[in-house]
XYZ file of N, CA and C in Angstrom:
564
model
N 39.628 -21.774 104.766
C 39.432 -20.998 103.994
C 39.872 -19.769 103.541
N 39.903 -19.361 102.019
C 40.910 -18.088 102.078
C 40.307 -16.880 101.919
N 40.915 -16.101 102.686
C 39.723 -14.951 102.741
C 40.696 -13.358 101.773
N 41.204 -14.205 100.851
C 41.513 -12.770 99.787
C 40.753 -13.076 99.046
N 41.021 -11.687 97.815
C 39.602 -10.708 97.825
C 40.199 -11.668 96.423
N 38.848 -11.594 95.685
C 39.474 -12.011 93.968
C 40.202 -11.335 93.341
N 40.184 -11.709 91.826
C 41.687 -10.695 91.169
C 40.371 -10.713 89.973
N 40.895 -9.254 89.730
C 40.040 -8.748 88.475
C 41.175 -7.690 87.477
N 41.335 -8.657 85.938
C 42.071 -7.765 85.548
C 41.426 -6.934 84.641
N 41.990 -5.764 84.106
C 41.422 -4.518 83.401
C 42.513 -3.652 82.363
N 41.656 -4.141 81.551
C 42.575 -3.603 80.006
C 42.524 -1.791 80.145
N 43.588 -1.587 79.720
C 43.294 0.392 79.733
C 42.537 0.625 78.682
N 43.158 0.512 77.365
C 42.674 1.184 76.257
C 41.325 0.976 76.078
N 40.148 1.823 75.926
C 39.255 2.192 75.924
C 38.244 0.738 76.450
N 39.115 0.951 77.402
C 38.131 0.019 79.018
C 37.856 1.425 80.074
N 39.583 1.790 80.259
C 39.437 2.844 81.405
C 39.979 4.516 80.348
N 40.599 4.441 79.237
C 40.980 5.639 79.100
C 40.219 5.560 77.171
N 39.774 6.492 76.910
C 38.684 6.549 75.264
C 40.292 7.224 74.758
N 41.067 6.113 74.150
C 42.451 6.278 73.734
C 42.423 6.543 72.294
N 41.053 5.518 71.593
C 40.963 5.876 70.347
C 40.320 7.202 69.668
N 39.142 7.652 70.227
C 38.985 8.882 69.447
C 40.488 10.075 69.773
N 41.030 10.302 71.019
C 41.977 10.548 70.699
C 43.609 10.195 69.412
N 43.457 9.213 69.809
C 44.534 8.674 68.365
C 43.569 8.866 67.154
N 42.699 8.866 66.598
C 41.911 9.307 65.808
C 42.305 10.818 65.184
N 41.985 11.510 65.792
C 42.008 13.091 65.590
C 43.999 12.967 65.513
N 45.001 12.399 66.201
C 46.281 12.943 66.194
C 46.495 11.985 64.661
N 46.102 11.133 64.203
C 46.331 10.734 62.752
C 45.563 11.435 61.961
N 44.525 12.207 61.899
C 43.725 12.592 61.157
C 44.576 14.440 60.953
N 45.519 14.389 62.612
C 46.090 15.933 62.425
C 47.296 15.747 61.491
N 47.749 14.545 61.946
C 49.665 14.236 61.555
C 49.649 13.600 60.684
N 49.019 12.785 59.998
C 48.928 12.017 58.836
C 47.956 12.578 58.060
N 46.743 13.216 58.047
C 45.559 13.370 57.293
C 44.714 12.270 57.028
N 44.945 11.499 57.692
C 43.784 10.273 57.165
C 42.535 9.888 58.561
N 41.568 10.483 57.745
C 40.498 10.777 58.768
C 39.658 9.919 58.316
N 39.519 8.810 59.936
C 38.581 7.289 59.906
C 37.642 7.855 61.341
N 36.467 7.738 61.339
C 35.271 7.438 62.700
C 35.623 6.201 63.775
N 35.254 6.049 64.621
C 35.195 5.496 65.354
C 34.452 4.213 64.773
N 33.766 4.745 63.837
C 32.574 3.517 63.880
C 33.300 2.616 62.752
N 34.374 3.786 61.856
C 35.318 2.286 61.124
C 36.445 1.622 61.409
N 36.418 1.850 62.332
C 37.455 1.155 63.165
C 37.113 0.356 63.839
N 36.650 -1.045 62.358
C 36.457 -2.645 62.564
C 37.386 -3.406 63.164
N 38.537 -3.038 63.180
C 39.813 -3.979 63.839
C 40.951 -3.405 64.345
N 41.436 -3.944 65.785
C 42.197 -2.926 66.343
C 43.519 -3.208 65.538
N 43.853 -3.991 64.155
C 44.844 -4.451 63.341
C 44.987 -3.311 62.176
N 45.417 -1.743 62.529
C 44.941 -0.564 61.941
C 45.139 -0.810 60.568
N 46.067 -1.485 59.658
C 46.190 -1.597 58.857
C 45.024 -2.564 57.457
N 44.442 -3.142 58.440
C 42.674 -3.407 58.031
C 41.586 -2.678 57.779
N 42.003 -1.386 58.511
C 40.993 0.008 58.104
C 41.658 0.894 57.336
N 43.045 0.617 56.903
C 43.408 1.777 56.313
C 44.301 2.773 57.030
N 44.533 3.017 58.165
C 45.528 3.929 58.926
C 46.869 3.834 58.662
N 47.241 2.767 58.325
C 48.723 2.172 58.091
C 48.699 1.349 57.473
N 49.877 0.611 56.691
C 50.684 -0.652 55.629
C 50.615 -1.199 56.391
N 50.811 -1.425 57.720
C 50.973 -2.882 58.542
C 51.231 -2.501 59.843
N 51.654 -3.990 60.384
C 51.996 -4.032 61.507
C 52.671 -3.328 62.132
N 54.326 -3.486 61.772
C 55.040 -2.614 62.284
C 54.976 -1.047 62.062
N 54.443 -0.053 61.144
C 54.022 0.865 61.227
C 53.361 1.210 61.968
N 52.064 -0.084 62.489
C 50.581 0.401 63.426
C 51.688 1.125 64.380
N 52.505 -0.516 64.655
C 53.296 0.191 66.471
C 53.848 1.239 66.167
N 54.640 2.103 65.084
C 55.164 3.010 65.293
C 54.443 4.073 65.535
N 52.947 3.792 64.537
C 52.248 5.386 65.047
C 51.800 5.653 66.900
N 51.815 4.291 66.754
C 50.919 4.242 68.024
C 51.908 4.724 69.651
N 52.938 4.079 69.056
C 54.443 4.503 69.990
C 54.872 6.278 69.988
N 54.758 6.809 68.913
C 54.452 8.517 68.484
C 53.575 8.717 68.703
N 52.082 8.511 68.951
C 50.849 9.236 69.835
C 51.071 9.099 71.288
N 51.727 7.963 71.567
C 51.899 8.285 72.917
C 52.869 8.906 73.677
N 53.654 9.290 73.098
C 54.452 10.244 73.489
C 54.215 11.546 73.345
N 52.933 11.833 72.453
C 52.645 13.539 72.051
C 52.088 14.257 73.147
N 51.482 14.981 73.120
C 51.062 15.851 74.375
C 49.790 15.412 73.805
N 48.971 15.170 73.141
C 47.870 14.784 72.511
C 47.332 13.454 73.495
N 48.535 12.294 73.670
C 48.274 11.523 74.763
C 48.063 11.871 76.009
N 48.559 12.860 76.253
C 48.808 13.096 77.797
C 47.651 14.200 77.886
N 46.786 14.355 77.285
C 44.836 15.046 77.839
C 44.120 14.220 77.343
N 44.155 12.563 77.248
C 43.657 11.692 76.869
C 42.875 11.855 78.861
N 41.844 11.687 79.119
C 40.751 11.456 80.041
C 40.471 10.223 80.537
N 40.057 10.223 81.434
C 39.629 8.363 81.569
C 37.977 9.122 81.295
N 37.388 7.714 81.014
C 36.029 7.453 80.545
C 34.912 8.252 81.330
N 34.278 8.577 81.841
C 33.366 9.149 82.810
C 33.489 7.864 83.363
N 33.149 7.589 84.908
C 32.902 6.761 85.987
C 33.822 5.723 85.449
N 34.613 5.631 85.083
C 36.129 4.447 85.295
C 36.611 4.789 86.711
N 36.921 5.909 86.663
C 37.458 5.849 88.139
C 36.633 5.961 89.496
N 35.914 6.014 89.459
C 34.698 5.558 90.599
C 34.594 3.720 90.758
N 34.325 3.366 89.060
C 34.330 1.978 89.040
C 35.046 1.024 89.205
N 36.731 1.659 89.413
C 37.934 1.215 89.649
C 38.344 1.264 91.011
N 37.868 2.563 91.661
C 37.648 2.366 93.000
C 36.626 1.204 94.088
N 35.770 1.190 93.477
C 34.849 0.022 93.847
C 34.746 -0.679 93.558
N 35.993 -1.000 92.216
C 36.092 -2.546 92.372
C 36.687 -3.029 93.336
N 38.239 -2.089 93.480
C 39.140 -2.254 94.476
C 38.569 -2.728 96.072
N 37.574 -2.288 96.208
C 36.807 -2.051 97.479
C 36.463 -3.564 97.875
N 36.694 -4.159 97.018
C 35.964 -6.088 96.527
C 37.081 -6.954 95.809
N 37.743 -6.979 95.554
C 38.491 -6.576 94.572
C 40.074 -6.645 94.097
N 40.881 -7.603 94.265
C 42.547 -7.278 93.566
C 42.387 -6.744 92.352
N 42.737 -5.230 92.063
C 42.196 -4.812 90.276
C 44.230 -5.220 90.419
N 44.373 -5.291 88.764
C 45.289 -5.680 88.403
C 45.081 -4.746 86.575
N 45.902 -3.606 86.247
C 45.838 -3.608 85.012
C 46.376 -4.457 84.074
N 45.586 -4.644 82.810
C 46.582 -5.530 82.002
C 46.591 -5.183 80.702
N 47.187 -5.206 80.193
C 47.609 -4.331 78.669
C 48.021 -4.926 77.481
N 48.259 -5.008 76.642
C 48.613 -5.542 75.610
C 49.919 -4.168 74.486
N 49.934 -2.712 75.176
C 50.607 -1.987 75.068
C 51.949 -2.885 75.085
N 53.146 -1.962 74.613
C 54.307 -2.173 74.372
C 55.129 -2.147 76.076
N 56.132 -2.765 76.343
C 56.854 -2.051 77.914
C 57.673 -1.001 77.610
N 57.479 -0.580 76.377
C 58.323 0.511 76.341
C 57.185 1.697 76.805
N 56.198 1.324 76.978
C 55.901 2.756 76.721
C 54.704 2.964 78.784
N 55.437 1.930 78.932
C 55.298 2.206 80.939
C 54.899 3.030 81.596
N 55.736 4.062 81.403
C 55.935 5.462 82.100
C 54.505 6.159 81.617
N 54.127 6.369 80.631
C 53.193 7.270 79.961
C 51.790 6.655 80.294
N 51.682 5.441 80.126
C 50.851 4.296 80.929
C 50.593 4.759 82.362
N 51.268 4.153 83.043
C 51.223 4.672 84.779
C 50.865 6.000 84.634
N 51.699 7.160 84.061
C 51.191 8.632 84.304
C 49.362 8.784 84.008
N 49.165 8.277 83.273
C 48.099 8.344 82.473
C 46.846 7.891 83.573
N 47.556 6.471 83.829
C 46.101 5.807 84.825
C 46.148 6.858 86.335
N 47.625 6.958 87.114
C 47.778 7.809 88.477
C 47.187 8.810 88.627
N 46.924 9.963 87.119
C 46.496 11.102 86.725
C 44.889 10.445 87.115
N 44.446 9.814 86.438
C 43.002 9.649 86.640
C 42.213 9.059 87.713
N 43.866 8.020 88.288
C 42.937 7.586 89.961
C 43.457 8.605 90.632
N 43.481 9.530 90.325
C 44.328 10.750 91.542
C 45.166 9.868 92.547
N 45.929 9.304 92.027
C 47.698 8.890 92.404
C 47.415 7.503 93.016
N 46.040 7.059 93.239
C 45.919 5.488 93.269
C 46.683 4.838 92.818
N 47.907 3.642 92.615
C 48.393 2.660 92.266
C 48.107 1.448 92.307
N 47.747 0.538 91.015
C 47.533 -0.619 90.803
C 48.383 -1.082 89.937
N 48.665 -2.289 90.339
C 49.985 -3.463 89.727
C 49.843 -3.370 88.021
N 50.639 -2.853 87.210
C 50.353 -2.670 85.813
C 51.436 -3.427 84.926
N 50.704 -4.647 84.530
C 51.410 -5.354 83.093
C 50.675 -5.851 82.245
N 52.309 -5.731 81.380
C 52.298 -5.739 80.082
C 52.136 -6.917 79.763
N 50.788 -7.880 78.009
C 50.675 -8.700 77.996
C 51.628 -9.115 76.884
N 52.150 -10.351 76.213
C 52.530 -10.163 74.286
C 51.674 -10.910 74.120
N 49.784 -10.279 73.721
C 49.157 -11.005 72.813
C 49.351 -10.206 71.584
N 49.570 -8.668 71.310
C 49.934 -8.483 70.213
C 51.230 -7.855 69.542
N 51.906 -7.742 71.052
C 53.334 -7.959 70.469
C 54.153 -9.307 70.650
N 53.517 -10.311 70.941
C 53.986 -11.615 71.340
C 55.680 -11.501 72.195
N 55.651 -12.946 73.061
C 56.831 -12.841 73.706
C 56.696 -13.440 75.039
N 55.679 -11.770 75.914
C 55.793 -12.131 77.099
C 54.387 -13.139 77.479
N 53.736 -13.116 78.596
C 52.601 -14.173 79.128
C 50.964 -12.981 78.027
N 50.117 -13.796 77.891
C 48.754 -13.193 77.249
C 48.704 -12.966 78.713
N 47.097 -12.388 78.097
C 46.137 -11.291 79.068
C 45.508 -13.112 79.573
N 45.399 -14.302 78.618
C 44.744 -15.255 79.743
C 45.672 -16.123 80.579
N 47.179 -15.970 80.087
C 48.560 -16.314 81.130
C 48.107 -16.022 82.186
N 47.871 -14.066 82.646
C 48.296 -13.688 83.078
C 46.795 -13.678 84.013
N 45.691 -14.050 83.623
C 44.599 -14.803 84.153
C 45.224 -15.951 85.187
N 45.873 -17.082 84.676
C 46.288 -18.142 85.138
C 47.570 -17.589 86.867
N 48.571 -16.916 86.014
C 49.591 -16.609 87.176
C 49.416 -15.745 88.387
N 48.485 -14.522 88.217
C 47.739 -13.921 89.014
C 46.773 -14.245 89.964
N 45.484 -15.109 89.150
C 45.048 -16.123 89.868
C 43.439 -14.666 89.833
N 43.489 -14.231 88.723
C 42.254 -13.634 88.075
C 40.919 -14.148 87.932
N 40.085 -13.737 89.109
C 38.118 -14.098 88.495
C 37.635 -13.749 87.588
N 38.365 -11.929 87.638
C 37.203 -11.809 86.566
C 38.167 -10.843 85.425
N 37.580 -10.746 84.235
C 38.829 -9.991 83.407
C 37.621 -8.581 82.091
N 38.165 -7.584 82.267
C 37.433 -6.843 81.347
C 38.016 -6.006 80.188
N 36.929 -6.107 79.172
C 38.775 -5.753 77.778
C 37.555 -5.449 76.787
N 37.992 -4.723 76.308
C 37.230 -4.447 74.699
C 37.802 -5.655 73.358
N 38.599 -6.573 73.513
C 38.919 -6.962 72.961
C 38.665 -8.447 72.874
N 37.343 -8.830 71.862
C 36.936 -10.060 72.527
C 37.589 -11.637 72.032
N 38.649 -11.660 71.022
C 39.976 -12.692 71.019
C 40.812 -12.651 72.320
N 41.063 -11.684 72.948
C 42.211 -12.355 74.583
C 40.688 -12.599 75.747
N 39.491 -11.732 75.095
C 38.604 -12.459 76.882
C 38.272 -13.769 76.120
N 37.909 -14.025 74.816
C 37.698 -16.045 75.286
C 38.833 -16.092 75.428
N 40.153 -16.021 75.128
C 40.836 -16.948 75.810
C 41.051 -16.606 76.974
N 40.684 -15.192 77.933
C 40.716 -15.518 79.727
C 39.408 -16.486 79.806
N 38.568 -16.398 79.086
C 37.469 -17.356 79.460
C 37.914 -19.138 79.512
N 38.598 -19.877 78.889
C 39.214 -20.489 78.754
C 39.960 -20.769 80.221
N 40.596 -19.666 80.643
C 41.571 -19.892 81.424
C 41.100 -19.953 83.274
N 39.651 -19.644 82.416
C 38.748 -19.958 84.215
C 38.234 -18.713 84.439
N 38.580 -17.044 83.996
C 38.038 -16.181 84.449
C 36.348 -15.399 83.498
N 35.566 -14.742 84.272
C 34.546 -14.862 83.978
C 35.070 -13.175 83.329
N 34.496 -13.536 82.087
C 34.801 -12.232 81.805
C 33.732 -11.284 80.970
N 34.340 -9.824 80.778
C 33.479 -8.764 80.504
C 33.699 -7.806 79.098
N 33.108 -8.101 78.062
C 32.961 -7.383 76.904
C 32.671 -5.759 76.871
N 33.461 -4.671 76.879
C 32.750 -3.133 76.933
C 32.535 -3.263 74.958
N 31.443 -3.374 74.529
C 30.611 -3.185 73.596
C 31.980 -1.489 72.421
N 32.573 -1.666 72.028
C 33.280 -0.745 70.598
C 32.449 -1.417 68.835
N 32.950 -0.676 68.462
C 32.720 -0.920 66.664
C 33.366 -2.431 66.564
N 35.090 -2.604 67.231
C 35.375 -3.686 66.069
C 35.364 -4.673 67.322
N 34.530 -4.939 68.384
C 33.694 -6.268 68.670
C 32.106 -6.534 68.466
N 31.793 -5.524 67.827
C 30.056 -5.748 67.925
C 29.653 -6.820 67.613
N 30.784 -7.497 66.382
C 30.160 -8.971 65.802
C 30.709 -9.780 66.351
N 31.164 -9.681 67.409
C 31.675 -11.000 67.755
C 31.111 -11.106 68.980
N 31.368 -12.429 69.927
C 30.954 -12.893 71.159
C 29.569 -12.629 71.127
N 28.902 -12.753 72.143
C 29.255 -13.056 73.190
C 30.046 -14.426 74.211
N 29.801 -15.355 73.818
C 30.595 -16.965 73.622
C 30.354 -16.744 74.561
N 29.494 -16.767 76.307
C 30.477 -16.611 77.092
C 30.751 -15.331 78.206
N 30.614 -14.446 77.251
C 31.161 -13.153 77.547
C 30.259 -12.396 78.117
N 29.983 -11.485 79.113
C 29.065 -10.891 79.247
C 29.482 -9.177 78.389
N 28.758 -9.140 78.259
C 28.749 -7.955 77.449
C 27.823 -6.270 77.800
N 28.899 -5.324 78.204
C 28.511 -4.407 78.803
C 28.945 -2.753 77.759
N 28.416 -1.788 78.433
C 28.983 -0.548 77.223
C 29.710 0.319 78.127
N 30.210 -0.236 79.505
C 31.320 0.662 79.877
C 31.424 0.407 81.030
N 33.081 0.428 81.721
C 33.654 -0.226 83.084
C 32.616 -0.048 84.251
N 31.517 1.599 83.584
C 30.159 1.390 84.893
C 29.897 0.574 85.172
N 29.250 0.106 84.357
C 28.238 -0.814 84.763
C 28.603 -2.035 85.010
């Protein structure tokens, strides 16, 4: 019998970090486009009028991640404690659909919020294509659980055998649960 702890995949944006409100404030200040969280019903920013297309969306998010605004994004209340509790019973792996070139800033945010604790960080190809998807990481890393705010990614992770937890956000409120467990926060 294996005594290895089960693996859990944890998304970064809108699971651990409240990235969207900070991003929207950055867009309002630098582009003059004012949107509320409730208006962001899709992660495809061109579908909600923030940008013209996917390429502009990627460029704008890159710009934000390199900004001082991004350096101030805190963890969600209770998220660091939830990760520490998960780490007691699971192998925690952060799996994000961000670009690999954002690795340094992403690690800095995670380490700052986790007070220096380090966990594996993986970059999926779900949005940017090419690499393993989050479902692929579920298989490759043997993840038994996955926590994300993107219902499409979780549906694929569920098919790969992971029990999935969907963090409620405006862009997923009309979708799921389809076998997903809906929760309001990582702490829950």
